[in-house]
PDB file of C-alpha atoms in Angstrom:
ATOM      1  CA  MET B  45      -9.090  27.470   2.411  1.00 40.00           C
ATOM      2  CA  ALA B  46      -5.775  25.749   4.033  1.00 50.00           C
ATOM      3  CA  ASN B  47      -5.245  22.232   3.012  1.00 58.00           C
ATOM      4  CA  LYS B  48      -5.192  19.804   6.020  1.00 80.00           C
ATOM      5  CA  SER B  49      -2.338  17.598   6.062  1.00 90.00           C
ATOM      6  CA  LYS B  50      -2.607  13.767   6.742  1.00 95.00           C
ATOM      7  CA  ILE B  51      -0.462  10.865   7.066  1.00 97.00           C
ATOM      8  CA  ILE B  52      -0.864   7.520   4.847  1.00 98.00           C
ATOM      9  CA  LEU B  53       0.575   4.212   6.331  1.00 98.00           C
ATOM     10  CA  GLY B  54       1.466   1.544   3.598  1.00 98.00           C
ATOM     11  CA  ILE B  55       2.188  -2.105   4.257  1.00 98.00           C
ATOM     12  CA  ASP B  56       3.838  -4.640   2.268  1.00 96.00           C
ATOM     13  CA  PRO B  57       2.767  -7.796   4.034  1.00 95.00           C
ATOM     14  CA  GLY B  58       5.261 -10.683   4.587  1.00 91.00           C
ATOM     15  CA  THR B  59       5.686 -13.602   6.976  1.00 90.00           C
ATOM     16  CA  LEU B  60       9.535 -13.348   6.994  1.00 93.00           C
ATOM     17  CA  VAL B  61       9.820  -9.361   6.273  1.00 95.00           C
ATOM     18  CA  MET B  62       6.916  -6.846   6.571  1.00 96.00           C
ATOM     19  CA  GLY B  63       7.661  -3.541   4.984  1.00 97.00           C
ATOM     20  CA  TYR B  64       6.017  -0.235   6.288  1.00 98.00           C
ATOM     21  CA  GLY B  65       6.241   3.401   4.782  1.00 97.00           C
ATOM     22  CA  LEU B  66       4.346   6.371   6.150  1.00 98.00           C
ATOM     23  CA  ILE B  67       3.989   9.584   4.159  1.00 98.00           C
ATOM     24  CA  LEU B  68       2.814  13.061   5.186  1.00 97.00           C
ATOM     25  CA  ILE B  69       0.715  14.757   2.940  1.00 95.00           C
ATOM     26  CA  GLU B  70       0.457  18.492   2.915  1.00 94.00           C
ATOM     27  CA  GLY B  71      -1.655  19.986   0.001  1.00 88.00           C
ATOM     28  CA  LYS B  72      -0.351  18.277  -3.046  1.00 87.00           C
ATOM     29  CA  LYS B  73       3.034  17.328  -1.620  1.00 92.00           C
ATOM     30  CA  ALA B  74       3.976  14.075  -0.089  1.00 94.00           C
ATOM     31  CA  ARG B  75       6.999  13.697   2.243  1.00 95.00           C
ATOM     32  CA  LEU B  76       8.710  10.514   3.742  1.00 96.00           C
ATOM     33  CA  LEU B  77       7.932  10.185   7.556  1.00 96.00           C
ATOM     34  CA  GLU B  78       9.081   6.787   8.047  1.00 95.00           C
ATOM     35  CA  MET B  79       9.918   3.623   6.414  1.00 96.00           C
ATOM     36  CA  ASP B  80      11.439   0.289   7.672  1.00 96.00           C
ATOM     37  CA  VAL B  81      10.858  -3.337   8.079  1.00 97.00           C
ATOM     38  CA  LEU B  82       9.855  -5.771  10.788  1.00 97.00           C
ATOM     39  CA  LYS B  83      11.885  -8.805  10.439  1.00 96.00           C
ATOM     40  CA  LEU B  84      10.463 -11.944  11.399  1.00 95.00           C
ATOM     41  CA  SER B  85      12.931 -14.755  10.114  1.00 92.00           C
ATOM     42  CA  LYS B  86      14.233 -15.266  13.475  1.00 94.00           C
ATOM     43  CA  PHE B  87      11.019 -16.438  15.106  1.00 94.00           C
ATOM     44  CA  LYS B  88      10.145 -19.934  14.256  1.00 93.00           C
ATOM     45  CA  ASP B  89       6.527 -20.015  15.015  1.00 94.00           C
ATOM     46  CA  HIS B  90       4.273 -18.814  12.510  1.00 93.00           C
ATOM     47  CA  TYR B  91       1.659 -17.519  15.299  1.00 95.00           C
ATOM     48  CA  GLU B  92       4.253 -15.525  17.081  1.00 96.00           C
ATOM     49  CA  ARG B  93       4.906 -13.727  13.742  1.00 96.00           C
ATOM     50  CA  LEU B  94       1.211 -12.809  13.382  1.00 97.00           C
ATOM     51  CA  GLN B  95       1.121 -11.481  16.626  1.00 97.00           C
ATOM     52  CA  LEU B  96       4.293  -9.232  16.010  1.00 97.00           C
ATOM     53  CA  ILE B  97       2.755  -7.991  12.819  1.00 97.00           C
ATOM     54  CA  HIS B  98      -0.411  -7.120  14.507  1.00 98.00           C
ATOM     55  CA  THR B  99       1.420  -5.409  17.262  1.00 98.00           C
ATOM     56  CA  ARG B 100       3.637  -3.495  15.125  1.00 98.00           C
ATOM     57  CA  VAL B 101       0.882  -2.105  12.928  1.00 98.00           C
ATOM     58  CA  GLN B 102      -0.955  -1.079  16.042  1.00 98.00           C
ATOM     59  CA  GLU B 103       2.175   0.683  17.500  1.00 98.00           C
ATOM     60  CA  LEU B 104       2.475   2.520  14.005  1.00 98.00           C
ATOM     61  CA  ILE B 105      -0.964   3.673  14.292  1.00 98.00           C
ATOM     62  CA  GLN B 106      -0.757   4.850  17.745  1.00 97.00           C
ATOM     63  CA  GLU B 107       2.559   6.651  17.274  1.00 97.00           C
ATOM     64  CA  HIS B 108       1.755   8.442  13.679  1.00 97.00           C
ATOM     65  CA  LYS B 109      -2.141   8.530  13.696  1.00 97.00           C
ATOM     66  CA  PRO B 110      -2.625   7.694   9.924  1.00 97.00           C
ATOM     67  CA  SER B 111      -6.008   8.941   8.246  1.00 96.00           C
ATOM     68  CA  SER B 112      -5.413   6.108   5.498  1.00 96.00           C
ATOM     69  CA  PHE B 113      -4.207   2.701   5.410  1.00 98.00           C
ATOM     70  CA  ALA B 114      -2.917   0.836   2.466  1.00 98.00           C
ATOM     71  CA  ILE B 115      -1.822  -2.404   1.652  1.00 97.00           C
ATOM     72  CA  GLU B 116      -0.494  -4.569  -0.941  1.00 95.00           C
ATOM     73  CA  ALA B 117      -2.855  -7.269  -2.002  1.00 91.00           C
ATOM     74  CA  PRO B 118      -1.136 -10.829  -2.300  1.00 77.00           C
ATOM     75  CA  PHE B 119      -0.593 -12.078  -5.914  1.00 72.00           C
ATOM     76  CA  PHE B 120      -1.315 -15.234  -6.870  1.00 68.00           C
ATOM     77  CA  GLY B 121       1.472 -17.820  -6.743  1.00 69.00           C
ATOM     78  CA  LYS B 122       2.202 -21.545  -7.246  1.00 74.00           C
ATOM     79  CA  ASN B 123       2.975 -22.448  -3.566  1.00 82.00           C
ATOM     80  CA  VAL B 124      -0.231 -22.908  -1.770  1.00 84.00           C
ATOM     81  CA  GLN B 125       1.187 -22.977   1.785  1.00 84.00           C
ATOM     82  CA  SER B 126       3.364 -19.611   0.989  1.00 83.00           C
ATOM     83  CA  MET B 127      -0.101 -17.973  -0.039  1.00 85.00           C
ATOM     84  CA  LEU B 128      -1.814 -19.110   3.069  1.00 87.00           C
ATOM     85  CA  LYS B 129       0.911 -17.616   5.124  1.00 87.00           C
ATOM     86  CA  LEU B 130       0.957 -14.489   3.325  1.00 89.00           C
ATOM     87  CA  GLY B 131      -2.671 -14.091   3.387  1.00 91.00           C
ATOM     88  CA  ARG B 132      -2.457 -14.677   7.231  1.00 93.00           C
ATOM     89  CA  ALA B 133      -0.082 -11.703   7.423  1.00 94.00           C
ATOM     90  CA  GLN B 134      -2.120  -9.568   5.474  1.00 95.00           C
ATOM     91  CA  GLY B 135      -5.105 -10.272   7.253  1.00 95.00           C
ATOM     92  CA  VAL B 136      -3.614  -9.901  10.732  1.00 96.00           C
ATOM     93  CA  ALA B 137      -2.052  -6.254   9.564  1.00 97.00           C
ATOM     94  CA  ILE B 138      -5.853  -5.259   7.996  1.00 97.00           C
ATOM     95  CA  ALA B 139      -7.480  -6.484  11.325  1.00 97.00           C
ATOM     96  CA  ALA B 140      -4.891  -4.228  13.195  1.00 97.00           C
ATOM     97  CA  ALA B 141      -5.839  -1.193  10.996  1.00 97.00           C
ATOM     98  CA  ILE B 142      -9.664  -1.857  11.378  1.00 97.00           C
ATOM     99  CA  GLN B 143      -9.297  -2.139  15.159  1.00 96.00           C
ATOM    100  CA  GLY B 144      -7.308   1.192  14.801  1.00 96.00           C
ATOM    101  CA  GLY B 145     -10.205   2.790  13.209  1.00 96.00           C
ATOM    102  CA  LEU B 146      -8.644   3.218   9.860  1.00 96.00           C
ATOM    103  CA  ALA B 147     -10.410   2.263   6.447  1.00 92.00           C
ATOM    104  CA  VAL B 148      -8.705  -0.155   4.332  1.00 95.00           C
ATOM    105  CA  THR B 149      -7.651   0.116   0.944  1.00 96.00           C
ATOM    106  CA  GLU B 150      -5.710  -2.926  -1.046  1.00 96.00           C
ATOM    107  CA  TYR B 151      -3.937  -2.260  -4.390  1.00 96.00           C
ATOM    108  CA  SER B 152      -2.461  -4.947  -6.625  1.00 94.00           C
ATOM    109  CA  PRO B 153       1.313  -5.052  -7.148  1.00 93.00           C
ATOM    110  CA  LYS B 154       0.816  -4.327 -10.742  1.00 94.00           C
ATOM    111  CA  LYS B 155      -1.514  -1.250  -9.689  1.00 95.00           C
ATOM    112  CA  VAL B 156       1.177   0.071  -7.241  1.00 96.00           C
ATOM    113  CA  LYS B 157       3.992  -0.030  -9.703  1.00 95.00           C
ATOM    114  CA  GLN B 158       1.956   1.383 -12.676  1.00 95.00           C
ATOM    115  CA  SER B 159       1.015   4.363 -10.238  1.00 94.00           C
ATOM    116  CA  VAL B 160       4.566   4.864  -9.140  1.00 95.00           C
ATOM    117  CA  THR B 161       6.386   4.348 -12.296  1.00 93.00           C
ATOM    118  CA  GLY B 162       4.051   4.304 -14.928  1.00 92.00           C
ATOM    119  CA  ASN B 163       4.783   0.718 -15.803  1.00 92.00           C
ATOM    120  CA  GLY B 164       2.919  -1.923 -14.095  1.00 92.00           C
ATOM    121  CA  ASN B 165       5.646  -4.453 -14.574  1.00 93.00           C
ATOM    122  CA  ALA B 166       8.715  -2.203 -13.249  1.00 94.00           C
ATOM    123  CA  ASP B 167      10.988  -4.226 -10.830  1.00 93.00           C
ATOM    124  CA  LYS B 168      11.780  -3.342  -7.311  1.00 91.00           C
ATOM    125  CA  GLU B 169      15.047  -1.196  -8.228  1.00 92.00           C
ATOM    126  CA  GLN B 170      12.849   0.911 -10.725  1.00 94.00           C
ATOM    127  CA  VAL B 171      10.090   1.454  -7.793  1.00 94.00           C
ATOM    128  CA  TRP B 172      12.827   2.300  -5.500  1.00 95.00           C
ATOM    129  CA  LEU B 173      14.704   5.117  -8.020  1.00 94.00           C
ATOM    130  CA  MET B 174      11.307   6.628  -8.787  1.00 95.00           C
ATOM    131  CA  LEU B 175      10.290   6.648  -5.007  1.00 96.00           C
ATOM    132  CA  GLN B 176      13.832   8.361  -4.440  1.00 94.00           C
ATOM    133  CA  ARG B 177      12.886  11.074  -6.896  1.00 93.00           C
ATOM    134  CA  ILE B 178       9.312  11.795  -5.745  1.00 93.00           C
ATOM    135  CA  LEU B 179      10.178  11.989  -2.213  1.00 95.00           C
ATOM    136  CA  SER B 180      13.893  13.039  -2.350  1.00 92.00           C
ATOM    137  CA  ILE B 181      15.158  10.401  -0.217  1.00 92.00           C
ATOM    138  CA  PRO B 182      18.897  10.194   0.022  1.00 86.00           C
ATOM    139  CA  GLU B 183      19.807   6.647   0.606  1.00 88.00           C
ATOM    140  CA  ARG B 184      18.691   3.413  -0.388  1.00 87.00           C
ATOM    141  CA  PRO B 185      17.143   1.214   2.513  1.00 88.00           C
ATOM    142  CA  ASP B 186      18.677  -1.922   3.292  1.00 89.00           C
ATOM    143  CA  TYR B 187      15.454  -3.789   2.643  1.00 89.00           C
ATOM    144  CA  LEU B 188      13.371  -3.123  -0.591  1.00 91.00           C
ATOM    145  CA  ASP B 189      10.168  -4.488   1.409  1.00 93.00           C
ATOM    146  CA  ALA B 190      10.299  -0.912   2.910  1.00 95.00           C
ATOM    147  CA  THR B 191      10.179   0.784  -0.285  1.00 95.00           C
ATOM    148  CA  ASP B 192       7.568  -1.425  -1.753  1.00 95.00           C
ATOM    149  CA  ALA B 193       5.437  -0.487   1.383  1.00 97.00           C
ATOM    150  CA  LEU B 194       6.371   3.170   0.527  1.00 97.00           C
ATOM    151  CA  ALA B 195       5.132   2.731  -3.066  1.00 97.00           C
ATOM    152  CA  VAL B 196       1.774   1.542  -1.497  1.00 98.00           C
ATOM    153  CA  ALA B 197       1.304   4.717   0.556  1.00 98.00           C
ATOM    154  CA  VAL B 198       2.570   7.005  -2.544  1.00 97.00           C
ATOM    155  CA  CYS B 199      -0.124   4.759  -4.789  1.00 97.00           C
ATOM    156  CA  HIS B 200      -2.921   5.607  -2.382  1.00 97.00           C
ATOM    157  CA  PHE B 201      -1.817   9.121  -2.536  1.00 96.00           C
ATOM    158  CA  TYR B 202      -2.089   9.284  -6.204  1.00 94.00           C
ATOM    159  CA  GLN B 203      -5.750   7.476  -6.279  1.00 93.00           C
ATOM    160  CA  GLU B 204      -7.017   9.599  -3.636  1.00 89.00           C
ATOM    161  CA  ALA B 205      -5.834  12.758  -5.531  1.00 82.00           C
ATOM    162  CA  ASN B 206      -7.071  11.788  -8.510  1.00 75.00           C
ATOM    163  CA  PRO B 207     -11.108  12.372  -8.892  1.00 59.00           C
ATOM    164  CA  LEU B 208     -11.312   9.914 -11.876  1.00 61.00           C
ATOM    165  CA  ALA B 209      -9.275   7.205 -10.231  1.00 54.00           C
ATOM    166  CA  GLY B 210     -12.306   5.002  -9.045  1.00 51.00           C
ATOM    167  CA  ILE B 211     -14.394   5.460 -12.230  1.00 52.00           C
ATOM    168  CA  SER B 212     -14.513   2.314 -14.835  1.00 52.00           C
ATOM    169  CA  LYS B 213     -14.115   3.309 -18.017  1.00 52.00           C
ATOM    170  CA  ALA B 214     -16.836   2.320 -20.491  1.00 52.00           C
ATOM    171  CA  LYS B 215     -15.989   0.271 -23.609  1.00 60.00           C
ATOM    172  CA  GLY B 216     -18.433   2.042 -26.166  1.00 65.00           C
ATOM    173  CA  TRP B 217     -21.659   3.760 -25.700  1.00 66.00           C
ATOM    174  CA  ASP B 218     -23.794   0.785 -25.041  1.00 67.00           C
ATOM    175  CA  GLN B 219     -21.731   0.192 -21.908  1.00 66.00           C
ATOM    176  CA  PHE B 220     -21.553   3.593 -20.830  1.00 60.00           C
ATOM    177  CA  LEU B 221     -25.563   4.032 -21.129  1.00 64.00           C
ATOM    178  CA  GLN B 222     -25.626   0.491 -18.856  1.00 67.00           C
ATOM    179  CA  GLN B 223     -23.430   2.219 -16.216  1.00 63.00           C
ATOM    180  CA  HIS B 224     -25.255   5.528 -16.360  1.00 59.00           C
ATOM    181  CA  PRO B 225     -29.032   4.930 -17.007  1.00 65.00           C
ATOM    182  CA  GLU B 226     -29.641   8.522 -15.331  1.00 58.00           C
ATOM    183  CA  ARG B 227     -28.111  10.048 -18.301  1.00 56.00           C
ATOM    184  CA  ILE B 228     -30.707   8.801 -20.603  1.00 62.00           C
ATOM    185  CA  THR B 229     -33.443  11.204 -21.705  1.00 54.00           C
ATOM    186  CA  ARG B 230     -36.470  10.563 -23.585  1.00 57.00           C
TER     187      ARG B 230
END
């Protein structure tokens, strides 16, 4: 049986720069389709930026017809206003994906880094170098927000490919039996 190909759209939300990356999955191989950024810093009105994010995500969905949408979940920062703006940017991108008929999966920055590099504390440069190897990308993009988004897409690919990815590990027999009462025979 031939494996169907599919496309994953990954988003690194931001209010000044939003990164996006698309990969084509054929069988067990991933290939770069597109990665870039939407530069928003020249637009002073925050609501105009949100509209541009929504529009760009819609365009990407219409153009590439992805089967999956993955987005980086916001990390917790000290600046409440920045977190609020980032959350709005993420929400608008998610709304565009839902409107486009896609299921949404969120990944923490640590999970993305762990999936791509094996180190949840990797820096942006380490993530880029690993993506360069995985996807055979010849040149470094101008913005690492694009590679961050690409990393989200690759993380999603790895999570979908791993049938055990969503299973929580039990810490001892008691917890295992609580999680799986159907396994108890009397």
